[in-house]
CSV table of C-alpha atoms in Angstrom, one decimal:
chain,number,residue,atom,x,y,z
A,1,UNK,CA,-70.0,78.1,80.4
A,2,UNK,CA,-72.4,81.3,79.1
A,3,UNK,CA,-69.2,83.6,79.0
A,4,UNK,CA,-67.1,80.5,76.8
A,5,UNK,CA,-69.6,79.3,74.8
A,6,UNK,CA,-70.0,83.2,74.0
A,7,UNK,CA,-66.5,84.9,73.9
A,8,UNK,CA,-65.4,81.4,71.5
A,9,UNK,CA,-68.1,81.6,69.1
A,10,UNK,CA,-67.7,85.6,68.6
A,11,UNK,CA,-64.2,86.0,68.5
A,12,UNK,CA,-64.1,82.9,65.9
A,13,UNK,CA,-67.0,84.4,64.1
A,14,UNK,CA,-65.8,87.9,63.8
A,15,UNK,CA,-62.3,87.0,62.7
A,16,UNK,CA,-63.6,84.2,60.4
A,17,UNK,CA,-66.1,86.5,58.7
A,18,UNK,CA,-63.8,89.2,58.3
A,19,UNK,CA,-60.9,86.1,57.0
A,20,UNK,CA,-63.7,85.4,54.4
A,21,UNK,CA,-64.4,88.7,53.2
A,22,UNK,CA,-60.8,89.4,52.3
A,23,UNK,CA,-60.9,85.8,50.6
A,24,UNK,CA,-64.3,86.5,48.6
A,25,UNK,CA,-62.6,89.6,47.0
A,26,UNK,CA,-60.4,87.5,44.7
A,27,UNK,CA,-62.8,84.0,44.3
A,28,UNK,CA,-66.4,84.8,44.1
A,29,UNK,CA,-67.0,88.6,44.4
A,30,UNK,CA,-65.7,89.1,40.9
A,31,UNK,CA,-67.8,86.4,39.3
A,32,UNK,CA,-70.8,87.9,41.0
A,33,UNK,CA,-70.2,91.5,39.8
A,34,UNK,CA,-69.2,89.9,36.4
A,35,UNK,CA,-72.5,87.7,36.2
A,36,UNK,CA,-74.8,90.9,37.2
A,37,UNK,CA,-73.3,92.5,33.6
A,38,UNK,CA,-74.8,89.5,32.2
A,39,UNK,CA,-78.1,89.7,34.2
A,40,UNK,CA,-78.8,92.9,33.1
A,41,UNK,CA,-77.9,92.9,29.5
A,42,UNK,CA,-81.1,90.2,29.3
A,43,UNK,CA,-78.9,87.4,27.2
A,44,UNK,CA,-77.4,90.5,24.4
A,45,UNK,CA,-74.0,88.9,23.5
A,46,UNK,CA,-73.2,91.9,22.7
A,47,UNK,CA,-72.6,92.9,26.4
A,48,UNK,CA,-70.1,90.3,27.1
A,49,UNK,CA,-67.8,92.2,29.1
A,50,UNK,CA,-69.9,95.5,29.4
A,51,UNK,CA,-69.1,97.1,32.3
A,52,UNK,CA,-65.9,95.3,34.0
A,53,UNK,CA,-64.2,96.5,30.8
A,54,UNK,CA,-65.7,99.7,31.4
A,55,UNK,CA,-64.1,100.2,34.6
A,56,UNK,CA,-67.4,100.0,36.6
A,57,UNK,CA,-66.7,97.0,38.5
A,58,UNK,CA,-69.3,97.7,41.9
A,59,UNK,CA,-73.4,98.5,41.0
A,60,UNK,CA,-75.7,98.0,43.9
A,61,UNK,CA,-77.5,94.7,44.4
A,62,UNK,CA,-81.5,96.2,44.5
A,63,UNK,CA,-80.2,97.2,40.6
A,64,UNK,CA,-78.7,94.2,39.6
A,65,UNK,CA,-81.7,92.6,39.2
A,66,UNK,CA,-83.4,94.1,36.4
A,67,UNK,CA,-86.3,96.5,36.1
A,68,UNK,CA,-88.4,94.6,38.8
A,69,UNK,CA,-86.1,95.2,41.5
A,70,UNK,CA,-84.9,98.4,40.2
A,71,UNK,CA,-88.4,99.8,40.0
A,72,UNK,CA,-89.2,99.3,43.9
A,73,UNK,CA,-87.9,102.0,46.1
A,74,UNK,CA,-86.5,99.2,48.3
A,75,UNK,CA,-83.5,100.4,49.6
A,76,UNK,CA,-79.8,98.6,49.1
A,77,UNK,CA,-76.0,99.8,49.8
A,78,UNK,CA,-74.6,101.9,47.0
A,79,UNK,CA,-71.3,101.0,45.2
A,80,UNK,CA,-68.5,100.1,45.9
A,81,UNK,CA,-67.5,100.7,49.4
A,82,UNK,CA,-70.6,100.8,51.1
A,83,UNK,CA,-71.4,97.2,49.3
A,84,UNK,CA,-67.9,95.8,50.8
A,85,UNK,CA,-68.7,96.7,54.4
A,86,UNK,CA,-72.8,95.6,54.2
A,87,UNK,CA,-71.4,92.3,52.4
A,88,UNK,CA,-68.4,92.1,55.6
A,89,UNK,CA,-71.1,92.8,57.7
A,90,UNK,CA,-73.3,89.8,56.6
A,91,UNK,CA,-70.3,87.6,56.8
A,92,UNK,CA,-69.5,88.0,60.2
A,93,UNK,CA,-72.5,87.8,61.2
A,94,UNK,CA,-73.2,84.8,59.4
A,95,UNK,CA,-70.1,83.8,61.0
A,96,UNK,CA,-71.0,84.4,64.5
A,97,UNK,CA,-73.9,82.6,63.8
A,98,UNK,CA,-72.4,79.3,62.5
A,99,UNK,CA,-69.4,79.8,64.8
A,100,UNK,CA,-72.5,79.5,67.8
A,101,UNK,CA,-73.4,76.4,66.5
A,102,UNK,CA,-70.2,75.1,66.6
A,103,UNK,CA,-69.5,75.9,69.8
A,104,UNK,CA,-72.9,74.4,70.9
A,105,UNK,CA,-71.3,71.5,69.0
A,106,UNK,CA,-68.6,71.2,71.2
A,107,UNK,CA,-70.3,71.8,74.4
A,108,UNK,CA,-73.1,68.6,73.5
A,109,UNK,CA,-70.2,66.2,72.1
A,110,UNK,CA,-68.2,66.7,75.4
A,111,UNK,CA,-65.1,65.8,73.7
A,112,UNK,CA,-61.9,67.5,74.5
A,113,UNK,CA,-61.3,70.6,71.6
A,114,UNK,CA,-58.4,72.5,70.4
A,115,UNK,CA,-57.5,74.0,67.3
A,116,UNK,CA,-56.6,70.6,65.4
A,117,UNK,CA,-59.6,68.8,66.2
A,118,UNK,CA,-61.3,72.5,65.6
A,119,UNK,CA,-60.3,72.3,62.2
A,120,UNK,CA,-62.1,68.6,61.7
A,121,UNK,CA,-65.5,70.1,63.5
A,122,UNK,CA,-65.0,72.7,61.0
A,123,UNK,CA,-64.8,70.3,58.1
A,124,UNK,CA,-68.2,68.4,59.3
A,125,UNK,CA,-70.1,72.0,59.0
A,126,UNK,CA,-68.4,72.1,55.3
A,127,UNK,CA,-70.3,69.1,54.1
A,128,UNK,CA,-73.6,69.5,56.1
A,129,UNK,CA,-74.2,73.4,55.1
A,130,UNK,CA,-72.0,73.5,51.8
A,131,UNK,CA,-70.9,70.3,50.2
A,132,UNK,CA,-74.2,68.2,50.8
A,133,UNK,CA,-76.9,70.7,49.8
A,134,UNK,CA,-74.7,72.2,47.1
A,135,UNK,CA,-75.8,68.5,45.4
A,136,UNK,CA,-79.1,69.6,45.0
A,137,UNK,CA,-79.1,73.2,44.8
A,138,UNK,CA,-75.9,74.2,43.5
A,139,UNK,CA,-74.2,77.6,44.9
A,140,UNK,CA,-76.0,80.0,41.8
A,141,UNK,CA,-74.9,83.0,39.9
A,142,UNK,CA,-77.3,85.8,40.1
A,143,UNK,CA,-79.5,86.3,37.0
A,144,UNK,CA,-79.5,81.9,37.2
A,145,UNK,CA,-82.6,80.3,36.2
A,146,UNK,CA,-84.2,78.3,39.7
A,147,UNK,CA,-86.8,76.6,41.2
A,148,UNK,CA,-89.3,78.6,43.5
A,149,UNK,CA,-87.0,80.6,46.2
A,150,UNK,CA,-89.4,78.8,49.4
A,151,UNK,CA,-89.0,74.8,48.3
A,152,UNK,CA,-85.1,75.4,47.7
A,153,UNK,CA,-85.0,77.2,51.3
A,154,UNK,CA,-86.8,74.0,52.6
A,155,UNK,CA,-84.7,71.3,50.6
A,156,UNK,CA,-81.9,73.1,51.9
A,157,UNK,CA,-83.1,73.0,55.3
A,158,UNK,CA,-84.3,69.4,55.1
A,159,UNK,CA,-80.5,68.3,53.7
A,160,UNK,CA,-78.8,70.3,56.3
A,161,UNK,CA,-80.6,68.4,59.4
A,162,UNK,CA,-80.6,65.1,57.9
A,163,UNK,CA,-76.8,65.4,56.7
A,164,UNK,CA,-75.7,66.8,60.5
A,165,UNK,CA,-78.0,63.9,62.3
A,166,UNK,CA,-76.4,61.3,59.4
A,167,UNK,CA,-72.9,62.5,60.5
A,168,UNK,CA,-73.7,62.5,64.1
A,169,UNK,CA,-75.1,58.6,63.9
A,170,UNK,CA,-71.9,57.2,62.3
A,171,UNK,CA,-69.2,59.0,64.3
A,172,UNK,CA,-70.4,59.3,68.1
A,173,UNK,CA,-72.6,56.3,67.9
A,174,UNK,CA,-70.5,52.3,67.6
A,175,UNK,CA,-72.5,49.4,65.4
A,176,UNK,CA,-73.7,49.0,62.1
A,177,UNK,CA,-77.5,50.0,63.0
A,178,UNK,CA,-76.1,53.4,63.1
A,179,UNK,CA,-74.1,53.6,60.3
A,180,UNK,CA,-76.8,52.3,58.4
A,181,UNK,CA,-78.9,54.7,59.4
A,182,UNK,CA,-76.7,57.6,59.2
A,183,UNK,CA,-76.0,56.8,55.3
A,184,UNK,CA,-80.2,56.3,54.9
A,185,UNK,CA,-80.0,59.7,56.4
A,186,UNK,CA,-77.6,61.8,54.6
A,187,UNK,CA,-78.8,60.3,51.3
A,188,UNK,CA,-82.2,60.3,52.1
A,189,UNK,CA,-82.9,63.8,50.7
A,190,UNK,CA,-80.8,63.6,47.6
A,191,UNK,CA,-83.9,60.1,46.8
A,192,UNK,CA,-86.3,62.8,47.3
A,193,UNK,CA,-85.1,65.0,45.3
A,194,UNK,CA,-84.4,68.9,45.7
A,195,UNK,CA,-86.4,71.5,43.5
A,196,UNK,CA,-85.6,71.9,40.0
A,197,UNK,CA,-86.2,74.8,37.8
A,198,UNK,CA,-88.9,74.5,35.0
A,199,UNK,CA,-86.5,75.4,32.1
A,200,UNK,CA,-82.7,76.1,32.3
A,201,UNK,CA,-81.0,78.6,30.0
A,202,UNK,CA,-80.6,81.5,31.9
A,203,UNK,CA,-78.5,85.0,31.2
A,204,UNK,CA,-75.1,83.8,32.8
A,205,UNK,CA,-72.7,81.7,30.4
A,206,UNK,CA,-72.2,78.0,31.8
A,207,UNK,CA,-68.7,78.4,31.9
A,208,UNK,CA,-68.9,81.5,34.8
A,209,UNK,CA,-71.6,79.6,36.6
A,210,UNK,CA,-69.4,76.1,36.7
A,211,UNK,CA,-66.1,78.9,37.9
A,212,UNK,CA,-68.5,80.0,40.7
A,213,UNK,CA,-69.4,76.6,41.9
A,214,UNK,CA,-66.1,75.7,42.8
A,215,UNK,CA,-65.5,79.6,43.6
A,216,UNK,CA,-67.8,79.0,46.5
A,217,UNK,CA,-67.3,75.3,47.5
A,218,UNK,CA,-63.6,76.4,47.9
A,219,UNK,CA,-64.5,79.7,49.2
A,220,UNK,CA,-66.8,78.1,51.9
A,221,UNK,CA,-64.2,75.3,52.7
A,222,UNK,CA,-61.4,78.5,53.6
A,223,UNK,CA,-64.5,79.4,55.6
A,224,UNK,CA,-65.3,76.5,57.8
A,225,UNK,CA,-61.6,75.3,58.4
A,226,UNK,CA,-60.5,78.8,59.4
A,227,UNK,CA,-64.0,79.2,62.1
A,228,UNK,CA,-63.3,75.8,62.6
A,229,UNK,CA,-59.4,75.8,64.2
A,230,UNK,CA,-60.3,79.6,65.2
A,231,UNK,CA,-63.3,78.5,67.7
A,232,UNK,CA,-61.2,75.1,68.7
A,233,UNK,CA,-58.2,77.5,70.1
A,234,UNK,CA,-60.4,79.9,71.7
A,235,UNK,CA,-62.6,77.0,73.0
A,236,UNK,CA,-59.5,75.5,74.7
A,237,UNK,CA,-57.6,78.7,75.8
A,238,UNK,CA,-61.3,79.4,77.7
A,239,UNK,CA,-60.9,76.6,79.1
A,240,UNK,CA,-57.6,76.6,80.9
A,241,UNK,CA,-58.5,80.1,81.9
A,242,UNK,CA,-61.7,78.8,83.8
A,243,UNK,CA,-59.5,76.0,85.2
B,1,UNK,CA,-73.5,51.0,94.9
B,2,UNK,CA,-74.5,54.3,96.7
B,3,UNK,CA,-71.0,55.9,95.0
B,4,UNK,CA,-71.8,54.8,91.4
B,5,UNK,CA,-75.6,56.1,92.0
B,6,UNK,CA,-74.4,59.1,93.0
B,7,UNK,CA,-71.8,59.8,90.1
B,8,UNK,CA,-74.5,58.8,87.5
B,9,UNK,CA,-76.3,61.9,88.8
B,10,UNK,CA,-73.8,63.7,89.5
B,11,UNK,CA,-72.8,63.4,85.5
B,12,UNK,CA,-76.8,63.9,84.5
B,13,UNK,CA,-76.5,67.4,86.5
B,14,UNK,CA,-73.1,68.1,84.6
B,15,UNK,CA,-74.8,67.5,81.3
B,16,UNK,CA,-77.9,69.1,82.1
B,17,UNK,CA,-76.0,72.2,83.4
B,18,UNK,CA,-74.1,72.6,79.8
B,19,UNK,CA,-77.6,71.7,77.6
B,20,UNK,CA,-79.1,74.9,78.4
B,21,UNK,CA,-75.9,77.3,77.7
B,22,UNK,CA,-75.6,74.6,74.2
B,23,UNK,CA,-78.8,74.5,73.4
B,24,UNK,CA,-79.3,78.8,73.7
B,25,UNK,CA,-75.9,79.3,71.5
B,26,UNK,CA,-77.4,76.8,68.8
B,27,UNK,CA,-80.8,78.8,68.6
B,28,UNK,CA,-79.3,82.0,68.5
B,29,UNK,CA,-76.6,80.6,65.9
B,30,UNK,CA,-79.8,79.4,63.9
B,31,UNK,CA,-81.4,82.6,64.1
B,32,UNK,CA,-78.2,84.8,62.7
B,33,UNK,CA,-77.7,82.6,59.9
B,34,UNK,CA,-81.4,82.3,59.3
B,35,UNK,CA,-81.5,86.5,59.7
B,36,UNK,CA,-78.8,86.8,57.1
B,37,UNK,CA,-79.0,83.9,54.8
B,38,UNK,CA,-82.7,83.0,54.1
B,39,UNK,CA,-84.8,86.0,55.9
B,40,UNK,CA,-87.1,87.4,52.9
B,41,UNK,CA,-86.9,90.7,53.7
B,42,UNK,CA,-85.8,92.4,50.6
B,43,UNK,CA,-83.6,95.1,52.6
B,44,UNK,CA,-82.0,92.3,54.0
B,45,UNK,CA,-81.5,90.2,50.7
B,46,UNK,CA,-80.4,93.6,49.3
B,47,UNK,CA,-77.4,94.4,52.0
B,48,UNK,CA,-76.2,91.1,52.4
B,49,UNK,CA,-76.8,89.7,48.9
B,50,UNK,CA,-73.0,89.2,47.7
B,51,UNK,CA,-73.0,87.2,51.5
B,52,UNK,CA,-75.6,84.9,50.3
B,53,UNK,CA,-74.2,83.9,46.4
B,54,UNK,CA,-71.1,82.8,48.3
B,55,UNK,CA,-72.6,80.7,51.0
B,56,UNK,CA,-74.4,79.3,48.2
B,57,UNK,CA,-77.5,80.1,50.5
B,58,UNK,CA,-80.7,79.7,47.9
B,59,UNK,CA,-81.2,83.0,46.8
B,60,UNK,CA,-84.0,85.0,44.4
């Protein structure tokens, strides 16, 4: 159980991450790159389209941050290429990481898996870590004006379990208790509420932030659907191999 | 009687015997996303900060 539990989620994670990379190249890579122009030219119009008409399309992330960050002798990937392989890197292992907890997924539900019903698991880790805390804390630009870095974290935390055990009620428990319950749930922390910033007006023009929004909702949905039917086929050809 | 008993635990040793393996992948899952999504480490934030905009993790 160890060695399919393992081999699923990293061969679903790797090749997911790596699917995801390619797909962040032409969704929200460019909007990033293009908002950091934006972030750093501290609100001058006159810096519209500064550096991606320049040519200079790749700056490293420790200087895309202004001054503060730039100041520090922290150390971040140069340009360009070396930024493509540390951001690949962080995707698959992201990847391998959510691709663990899908397999875990399958393993507690006990239901049979293949690729089809991969793709639906898939979808349900869509709305828990995307669609639902995306509500609250919407997927940001860099040089976007937030709430405090810690409460988002735990609002994000706090939607994430409550949307996964709201999900869990309504489809592998039968009655109306637990569909109840599963909708108190899931909406329970949008009532609360999820940190908001103090003033809003930052850097990045409204109409790249509202393009990477869906840049990333989309770009996450590629994501999980793709993990998704990837760990169901590998989950099922483990299977008949143990068999 | 003594058949259905002995199924009953036969099935709470089958579950019990994929919990651990389950329960291990979740928490290591947890902890790679946590490692490259939310850890505040600005080395980390720095090399996989294009990974976090477009997981929409909260970031800065």
């Amino acid at each position: 159980m160890f060695r399919r539990i393992f081999f699923t989620a990293i061969l679903a994670g790797l090749l997911g991450g790596l699917a995801i990379s390619v797909v962040q190249e032409f969704t929200t890579t460019p909007l990033i790159l293009h908002a950091e122009d934006f972030e750093n030219s501290g609100g001058d119009g006159s810096h519209k389209h500064g550096l991606l008409d320049r040519g200079i399309t790749l700056i490293a992330p420790a200087l895309a941050h202004g001054p503060a960050d730039s100041a520090t002798s922290t150390w971040a990937p140069g340009g360009g290429l070396e930024r493509k392989l540390f951001t690949t890197l962080a995707n698959i292992i992201t990847g391998i990481g959510f691709a663990l907890i899908l397999t875990a997924c399958f393993t507690l539900a006990g239901r049979p898996i293949s690729g089809q019903t991969g793709v639906l698991w898939g979808l349900a880790g869509f709305g828990i870590a995307s669609l639902a805390p995306s509500l609250g804390v919407p997927p940001e630009l860099p040089g976007t004006l937030s709430a405090d870095l810690v409460s988002r974290q735990s609002w994000w935390f706090l939607c994430v379990a409550a949307t996964a055990g709201g999900l869990w009620a309504m489809v592998f428990r039968k009655g109306a208790g637990w569909m109840i319950g599963g909708i108190v749930a899931i909406a329970l922390p949008h009532l609360i509420g999820a940190p908001q910033p103090e003033s809003i007006g930052g850097n990045v023009p409204p109409e790249l932030a509202a393009h990477f929004v869906a840049a990333s909702l989309v770009t996450a949905a590629i994501f999980w659907c793709a993990t998704g039917w990837l760990a169901g086929t590998f989950w099922e050809r483990f299977s008949s191999r143990e068999a | 009687m003594i058949q259905n008993a002995q199924d009953t635990a036969n099935s709470i040793d089958a579950r019990a015997s994929v919990a651990a393996p389950a329960l291990l992948a979740l928490l290591l899952g947890a902890f790679l996303v946590l490692g490259t999504g939310f850890a505040h480490s600005d080395t980390i934030h720095n090399a996989a900060h294009d990974s976090r905009h477009s997981f929409a993790f909260p970031c800065h």
